[in-house]
CSV table of C-alpha atoms in Angstrom, one decimal:
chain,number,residue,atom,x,y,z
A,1,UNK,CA,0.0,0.0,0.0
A,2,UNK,CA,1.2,3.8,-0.8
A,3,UNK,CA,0.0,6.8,0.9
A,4,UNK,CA,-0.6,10.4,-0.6
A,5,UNK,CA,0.2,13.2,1.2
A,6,UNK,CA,-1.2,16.6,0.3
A,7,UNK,CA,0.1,19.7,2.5
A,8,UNK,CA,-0.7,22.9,2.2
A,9,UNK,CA,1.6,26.6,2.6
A,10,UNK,CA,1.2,28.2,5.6
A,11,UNK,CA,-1.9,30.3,5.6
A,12,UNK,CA,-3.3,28.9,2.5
A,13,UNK,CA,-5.8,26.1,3.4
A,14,UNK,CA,-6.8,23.0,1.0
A,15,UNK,CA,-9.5,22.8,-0.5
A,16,UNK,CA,-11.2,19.5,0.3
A,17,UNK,CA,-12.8,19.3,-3.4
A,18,UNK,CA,-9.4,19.4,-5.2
A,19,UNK,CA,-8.3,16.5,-2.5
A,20,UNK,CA,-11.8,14.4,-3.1
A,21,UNK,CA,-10.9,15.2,-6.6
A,22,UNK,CA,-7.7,13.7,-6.4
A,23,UNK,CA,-8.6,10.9,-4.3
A,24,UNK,CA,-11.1,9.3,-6.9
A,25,UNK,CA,-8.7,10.1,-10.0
A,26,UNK,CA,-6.6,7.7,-8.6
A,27,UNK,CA,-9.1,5.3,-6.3
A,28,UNK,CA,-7.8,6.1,-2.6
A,29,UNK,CA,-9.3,5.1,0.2
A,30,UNK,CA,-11.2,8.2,2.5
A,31,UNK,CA,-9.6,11.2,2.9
A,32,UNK,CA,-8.1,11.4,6.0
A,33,UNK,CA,-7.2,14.7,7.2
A,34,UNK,CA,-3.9,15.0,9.7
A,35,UNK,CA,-4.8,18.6,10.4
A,36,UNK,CA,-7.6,20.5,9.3
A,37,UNK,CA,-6.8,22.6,5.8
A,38,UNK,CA,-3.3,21.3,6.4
A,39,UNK,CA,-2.9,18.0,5.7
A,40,UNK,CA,-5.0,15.4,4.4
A,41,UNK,CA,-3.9,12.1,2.7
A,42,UNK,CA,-5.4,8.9,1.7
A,43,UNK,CA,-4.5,5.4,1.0
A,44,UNK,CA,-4.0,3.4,-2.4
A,45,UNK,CA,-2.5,0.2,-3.9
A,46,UNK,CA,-0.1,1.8,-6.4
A,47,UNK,CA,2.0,5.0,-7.2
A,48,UNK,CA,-0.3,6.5,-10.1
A,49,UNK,CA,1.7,7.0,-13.4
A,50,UNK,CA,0.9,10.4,-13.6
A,51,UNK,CA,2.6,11.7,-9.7
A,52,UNK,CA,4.9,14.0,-11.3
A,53,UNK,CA,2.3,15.8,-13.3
A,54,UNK,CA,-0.4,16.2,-10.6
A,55,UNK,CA,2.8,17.2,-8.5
A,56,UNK,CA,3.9,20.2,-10.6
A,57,UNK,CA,0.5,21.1,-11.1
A,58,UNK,CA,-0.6,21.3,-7.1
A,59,UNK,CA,2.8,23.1,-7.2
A,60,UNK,CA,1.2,26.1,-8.5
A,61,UNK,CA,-1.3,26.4,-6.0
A,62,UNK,CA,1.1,25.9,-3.0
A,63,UNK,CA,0.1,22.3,-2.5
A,64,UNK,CA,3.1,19.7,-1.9
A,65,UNK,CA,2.2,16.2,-2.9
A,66,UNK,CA,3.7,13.8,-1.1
A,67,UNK,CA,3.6,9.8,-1.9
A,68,UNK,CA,5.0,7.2,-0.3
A,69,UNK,CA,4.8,3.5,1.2
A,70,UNK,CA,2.8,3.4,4.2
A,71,UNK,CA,4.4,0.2,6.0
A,72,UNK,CA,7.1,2.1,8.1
A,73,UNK,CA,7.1,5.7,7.8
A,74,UNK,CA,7.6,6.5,11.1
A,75,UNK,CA,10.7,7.0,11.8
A,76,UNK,CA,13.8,6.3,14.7
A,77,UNK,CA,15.7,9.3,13.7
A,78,UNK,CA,15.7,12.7,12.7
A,79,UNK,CA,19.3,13.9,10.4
A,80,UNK,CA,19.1,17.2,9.8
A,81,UNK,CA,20.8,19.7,8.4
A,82,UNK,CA,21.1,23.2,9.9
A,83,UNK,CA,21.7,26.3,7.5
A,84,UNK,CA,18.5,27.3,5.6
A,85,UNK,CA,16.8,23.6,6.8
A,86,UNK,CA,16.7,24.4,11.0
A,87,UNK,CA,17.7,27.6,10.3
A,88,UNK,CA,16.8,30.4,8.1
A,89,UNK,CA,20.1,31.5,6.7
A,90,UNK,CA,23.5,30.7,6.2
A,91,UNK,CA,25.6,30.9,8.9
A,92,UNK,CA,29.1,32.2,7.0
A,93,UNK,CA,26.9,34.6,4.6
A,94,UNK,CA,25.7,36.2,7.8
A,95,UNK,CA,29.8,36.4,8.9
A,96,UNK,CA,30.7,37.9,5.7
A,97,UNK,CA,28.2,40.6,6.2
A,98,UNK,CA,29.7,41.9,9.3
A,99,UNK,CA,33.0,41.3,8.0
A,100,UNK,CA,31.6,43.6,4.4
A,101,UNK,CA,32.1,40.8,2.0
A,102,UNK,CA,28.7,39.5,2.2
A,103,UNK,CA,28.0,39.7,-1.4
A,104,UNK,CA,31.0,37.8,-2.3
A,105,UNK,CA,30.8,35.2,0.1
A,106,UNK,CA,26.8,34.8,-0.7
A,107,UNK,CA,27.8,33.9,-4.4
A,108,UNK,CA,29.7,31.3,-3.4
A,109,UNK,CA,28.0,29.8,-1.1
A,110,UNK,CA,25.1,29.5,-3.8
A,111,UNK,CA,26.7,27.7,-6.1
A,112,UNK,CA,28.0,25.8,-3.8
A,113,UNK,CA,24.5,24.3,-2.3
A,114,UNK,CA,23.5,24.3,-6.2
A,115,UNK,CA,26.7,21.7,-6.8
A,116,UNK,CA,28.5,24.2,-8.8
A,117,UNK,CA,31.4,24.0,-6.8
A,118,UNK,CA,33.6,21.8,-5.0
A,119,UNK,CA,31.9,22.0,-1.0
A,120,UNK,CA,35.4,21.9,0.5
A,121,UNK,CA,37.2,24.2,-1.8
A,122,UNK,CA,34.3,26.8,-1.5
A,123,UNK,CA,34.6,26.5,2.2
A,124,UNK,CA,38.1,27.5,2.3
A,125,UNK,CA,37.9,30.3,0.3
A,126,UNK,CA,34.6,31.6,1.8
A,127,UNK,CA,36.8,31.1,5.3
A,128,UNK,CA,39.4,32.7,4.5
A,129,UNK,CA,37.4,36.1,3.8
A,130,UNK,CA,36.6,36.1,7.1
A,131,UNK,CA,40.3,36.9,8.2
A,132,UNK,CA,40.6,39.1,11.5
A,133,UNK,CA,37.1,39.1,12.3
A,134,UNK,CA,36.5,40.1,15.3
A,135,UNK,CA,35.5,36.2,16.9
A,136,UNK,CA,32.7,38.0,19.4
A,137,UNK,CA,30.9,38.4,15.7
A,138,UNK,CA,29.5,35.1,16.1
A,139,UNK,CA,27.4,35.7,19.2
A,140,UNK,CA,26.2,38.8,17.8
A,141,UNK,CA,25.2,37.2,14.7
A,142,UNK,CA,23.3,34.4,16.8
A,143,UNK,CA,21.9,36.7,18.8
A,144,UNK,CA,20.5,39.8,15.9
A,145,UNK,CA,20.8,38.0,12.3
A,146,UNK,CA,19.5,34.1,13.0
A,147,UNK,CA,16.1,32.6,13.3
A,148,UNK,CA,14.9,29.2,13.5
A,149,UNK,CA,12.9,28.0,10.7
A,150,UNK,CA,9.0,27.4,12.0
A,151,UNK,CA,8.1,24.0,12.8
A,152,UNK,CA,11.4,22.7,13.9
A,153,UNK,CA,11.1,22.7,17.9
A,154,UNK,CA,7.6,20.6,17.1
A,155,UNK,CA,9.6,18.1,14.9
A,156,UNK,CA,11.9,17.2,17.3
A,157,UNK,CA,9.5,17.4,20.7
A,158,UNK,CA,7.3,15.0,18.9
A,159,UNK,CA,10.0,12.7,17.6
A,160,UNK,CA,11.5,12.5,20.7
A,161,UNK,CA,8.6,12.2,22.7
A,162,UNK,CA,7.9,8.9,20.9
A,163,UNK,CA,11.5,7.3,21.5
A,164,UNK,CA,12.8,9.3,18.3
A,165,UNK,CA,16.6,10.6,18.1
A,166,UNK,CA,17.6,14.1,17.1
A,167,UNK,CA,21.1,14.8,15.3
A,168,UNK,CA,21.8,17.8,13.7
A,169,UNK,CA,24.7,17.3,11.1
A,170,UNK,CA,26.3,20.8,9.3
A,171,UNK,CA,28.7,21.7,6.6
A,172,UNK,CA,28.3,25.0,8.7
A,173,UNK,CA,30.0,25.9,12.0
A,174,UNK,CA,30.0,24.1,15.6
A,175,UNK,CA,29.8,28.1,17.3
A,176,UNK,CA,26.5,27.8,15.8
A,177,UNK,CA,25.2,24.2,15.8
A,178,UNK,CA,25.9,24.0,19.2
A,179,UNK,CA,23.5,27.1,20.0
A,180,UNK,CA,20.9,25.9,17.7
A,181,UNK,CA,20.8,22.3,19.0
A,182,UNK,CA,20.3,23.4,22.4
A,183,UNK,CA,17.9,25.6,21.6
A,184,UNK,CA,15.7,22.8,19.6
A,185,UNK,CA,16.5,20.3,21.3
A,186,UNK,CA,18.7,18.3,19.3
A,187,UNK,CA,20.3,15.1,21.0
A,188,UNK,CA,23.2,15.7,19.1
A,189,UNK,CA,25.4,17.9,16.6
A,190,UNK,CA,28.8,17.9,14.1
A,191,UNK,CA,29.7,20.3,12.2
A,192,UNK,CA,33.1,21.9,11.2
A,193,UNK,CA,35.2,24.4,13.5
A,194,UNK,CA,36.2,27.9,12.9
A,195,UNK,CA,39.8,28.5,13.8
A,196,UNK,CA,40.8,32.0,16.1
A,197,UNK,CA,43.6,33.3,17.5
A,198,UNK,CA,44.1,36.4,19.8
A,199,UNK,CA,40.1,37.1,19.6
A,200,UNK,CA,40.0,37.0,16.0
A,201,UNK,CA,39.1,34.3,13.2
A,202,UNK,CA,42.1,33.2,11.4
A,203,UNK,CA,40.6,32.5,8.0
A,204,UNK,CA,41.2,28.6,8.2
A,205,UNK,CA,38.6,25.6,9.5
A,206,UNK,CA,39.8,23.0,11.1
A,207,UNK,CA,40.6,19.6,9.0
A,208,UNK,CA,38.7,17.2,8.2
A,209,UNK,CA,36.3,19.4,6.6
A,210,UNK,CA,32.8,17.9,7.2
A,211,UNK,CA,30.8,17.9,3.7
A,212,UNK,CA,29.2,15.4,2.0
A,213,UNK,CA,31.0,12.3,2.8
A,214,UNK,CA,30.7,13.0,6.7
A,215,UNK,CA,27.6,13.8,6.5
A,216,UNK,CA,26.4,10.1,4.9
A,217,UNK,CA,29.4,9.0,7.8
A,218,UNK,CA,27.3,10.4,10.3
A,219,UNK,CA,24.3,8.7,9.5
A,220,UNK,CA,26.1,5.3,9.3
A,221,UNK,CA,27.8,5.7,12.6
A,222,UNK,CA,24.9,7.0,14.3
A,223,UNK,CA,22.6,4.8,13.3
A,224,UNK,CA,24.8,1.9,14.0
A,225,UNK,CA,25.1,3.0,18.1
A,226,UNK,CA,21.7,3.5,18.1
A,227,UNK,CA,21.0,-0.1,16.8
A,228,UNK,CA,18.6,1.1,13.9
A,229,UNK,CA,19.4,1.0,10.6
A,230,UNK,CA,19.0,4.0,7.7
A,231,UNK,CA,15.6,3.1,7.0
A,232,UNK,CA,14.7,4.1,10.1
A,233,UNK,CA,16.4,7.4,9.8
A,234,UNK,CA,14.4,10.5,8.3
A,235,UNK,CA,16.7,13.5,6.7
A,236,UNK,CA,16.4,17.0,5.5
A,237,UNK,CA,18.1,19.4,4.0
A,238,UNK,CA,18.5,21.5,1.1
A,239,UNK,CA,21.9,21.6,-0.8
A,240,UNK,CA,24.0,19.6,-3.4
A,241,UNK,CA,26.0,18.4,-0.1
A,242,UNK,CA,23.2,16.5,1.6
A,243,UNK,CA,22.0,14.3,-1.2
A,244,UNK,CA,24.3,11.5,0.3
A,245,UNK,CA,22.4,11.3,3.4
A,246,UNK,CA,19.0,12.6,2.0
A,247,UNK,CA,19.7,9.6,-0.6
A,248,UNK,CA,20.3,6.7,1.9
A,249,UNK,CA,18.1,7.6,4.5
A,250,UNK,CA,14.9,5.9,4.6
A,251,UNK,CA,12.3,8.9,4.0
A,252,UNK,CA,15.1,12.1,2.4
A,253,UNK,CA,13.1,15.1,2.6
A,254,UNK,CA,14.7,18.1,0.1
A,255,UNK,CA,13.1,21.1,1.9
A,256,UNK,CA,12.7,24.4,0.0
A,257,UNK,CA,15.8,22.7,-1.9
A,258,UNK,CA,17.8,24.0,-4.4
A,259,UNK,CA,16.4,22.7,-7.5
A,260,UNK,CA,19.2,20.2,-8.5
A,261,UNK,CA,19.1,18.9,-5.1
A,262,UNK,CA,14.6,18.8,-5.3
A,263,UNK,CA,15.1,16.7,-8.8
A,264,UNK,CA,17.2,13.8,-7.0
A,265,UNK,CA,14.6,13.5,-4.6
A,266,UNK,CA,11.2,11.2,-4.0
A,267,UNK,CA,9.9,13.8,-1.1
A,268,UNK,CA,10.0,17.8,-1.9
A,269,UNK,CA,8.2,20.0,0.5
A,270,UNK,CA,8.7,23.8,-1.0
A,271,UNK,CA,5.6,25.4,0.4
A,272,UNK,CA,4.7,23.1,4.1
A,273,UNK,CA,7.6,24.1,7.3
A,274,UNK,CA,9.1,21.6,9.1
A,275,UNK,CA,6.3,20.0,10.9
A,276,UNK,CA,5.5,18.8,7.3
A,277,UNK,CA,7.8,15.5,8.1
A,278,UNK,CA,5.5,14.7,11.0
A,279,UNK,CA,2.6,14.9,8.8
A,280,UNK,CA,4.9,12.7,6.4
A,281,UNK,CA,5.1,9.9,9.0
A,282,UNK,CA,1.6,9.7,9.5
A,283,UNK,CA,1.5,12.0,13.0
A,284,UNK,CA,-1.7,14.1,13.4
A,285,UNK,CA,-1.8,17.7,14.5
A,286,UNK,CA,-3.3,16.7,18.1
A,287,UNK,CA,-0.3,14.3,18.4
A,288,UNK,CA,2.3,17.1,18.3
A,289,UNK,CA,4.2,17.7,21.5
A,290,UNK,CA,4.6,21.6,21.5
């Protein structure tokens, strides 16, 4: 059996005809709705040939359509990444514009989370424009320049509430993951490590660069002390650097992905927040623990 998913933007409720609609075309069971005007799916015994059509075309009403198999998709673990998936930004663009190359560094980092670029090279050389920085930046940029993306703190409160792991994995910056896992309440984080000296960045990371490859590590490893396996893991994120994970993870979510990283993946939410993978293992709105 396969589920359908439908879930709606923020603010912009669905309208139960277009899921009936839907619903018959391809001879689901009864709607069930997760949340009222918010999510709604229903079952059926094959993945219609025509998913990718209806899915482009719910697209343009700020509908993501979501199908799946319905044996196991709750999930053990939550992977996540942090910059523009927990968070709203990008941690170094934020750096670079206190240190006045924001522009510069924003480019990079662009085509960098579009795969344009080599993830470690880019790194370095976004880095190393960050040269005598004054390191007491970072907490101001915590504190003034970085919000949580809506939805996340529910994720993880529910997942955990029902036995679920958190770890929060980033190409980013462990001056920030550490803040915002604490703050969502993450289990766990990695992520790479700024190098100072004398109060002030040096323009170097510390080696081994965590990119892709320790990201998929990550999963493997933590999965493995956990006793699950990756199919019990679900993942997000939204650049060229987490398709390793988002790929062997049981449910990979590309949220408000970059669209070479969307393409390579089964589940794209562009339009729900993060409480959307919740609703994409089945929990209802009344089940949520905050």
């Amino acid at each position: 059996m396969f589920t359908a998913l439908l879930l709606s933007a923020p603010g912009t409720p669905i309208d139960p005809a277009l899921a009936e609609a839907l619903r018959g075309a391809w001879g689901g069971s009864a709607l069930d709705w997760l949340a009222p005007g918010e999510a709604v799916e229903f079952g059926m015994p094959e993945i219609p040939s025509n998913r990718w059509d209806v899915w482009a075309e719910l697209q343009q009403g700020g509908v993501d359509l979501v199908v799946q198999k319905t044996e196991g998709r709750r999930k053990k673990m939550l992977l996540a990444d942090m910059d523009s998936t927990m968070i709203e930004q990008e941690c170094i663009d934020e750096l670079a514009a206190e240190a006045g190359v924001g522009e510069r560094v924003a480019e990079i980092t662009a085509r960098a989370m579009n795969g344009e670029l080599d993830f470690e090279g880019a790194l370095v050389e976004r880095v190393g424009l960050l040269k005598d920085l004054d390191e007491g930046v970072i907490a101001r940029v915590l504190e003034s320049r970085i919000t949580h993306m809506p939805g996340g703190r529910a994720l993880i409160a529910t997942m955990k509430a029902n036995g679920g792991h958190a770890a929060l994995v980033s190409g980013g910056f462990t001056a920030f993951t550490e803040k915002v896992a604490a703050a969502l309440g993450f289990d766990e984080h990695r992520a790479n490590t700024l190098l100072a000296s004398g109060g002030r960045l040096t323009g170097e990371v510390a080696r081994p660069i965590l990119g892709r490859e320790a990201k998929i590590q990550a999963l493997h490893e933590i999965t493995t002390r956990l006793g699950v396996t990756p199919a019990d893991v679900i993942a997000v994120g939204d650049g060229a650097n987490d398709l390793g994970m988002l790929g062997l993870a049981g449910t990979g979510v590309a949220l408000h992905a970059k669209p070479v990283v969307a393409e390579q993946c089964e589940v794209r939410v562009n339009h729900g927040d993060l409480t959307a993978l919740l609703y994409i293992q089945g929990y209802r709105k009344e089940m949520f623990a905050i």
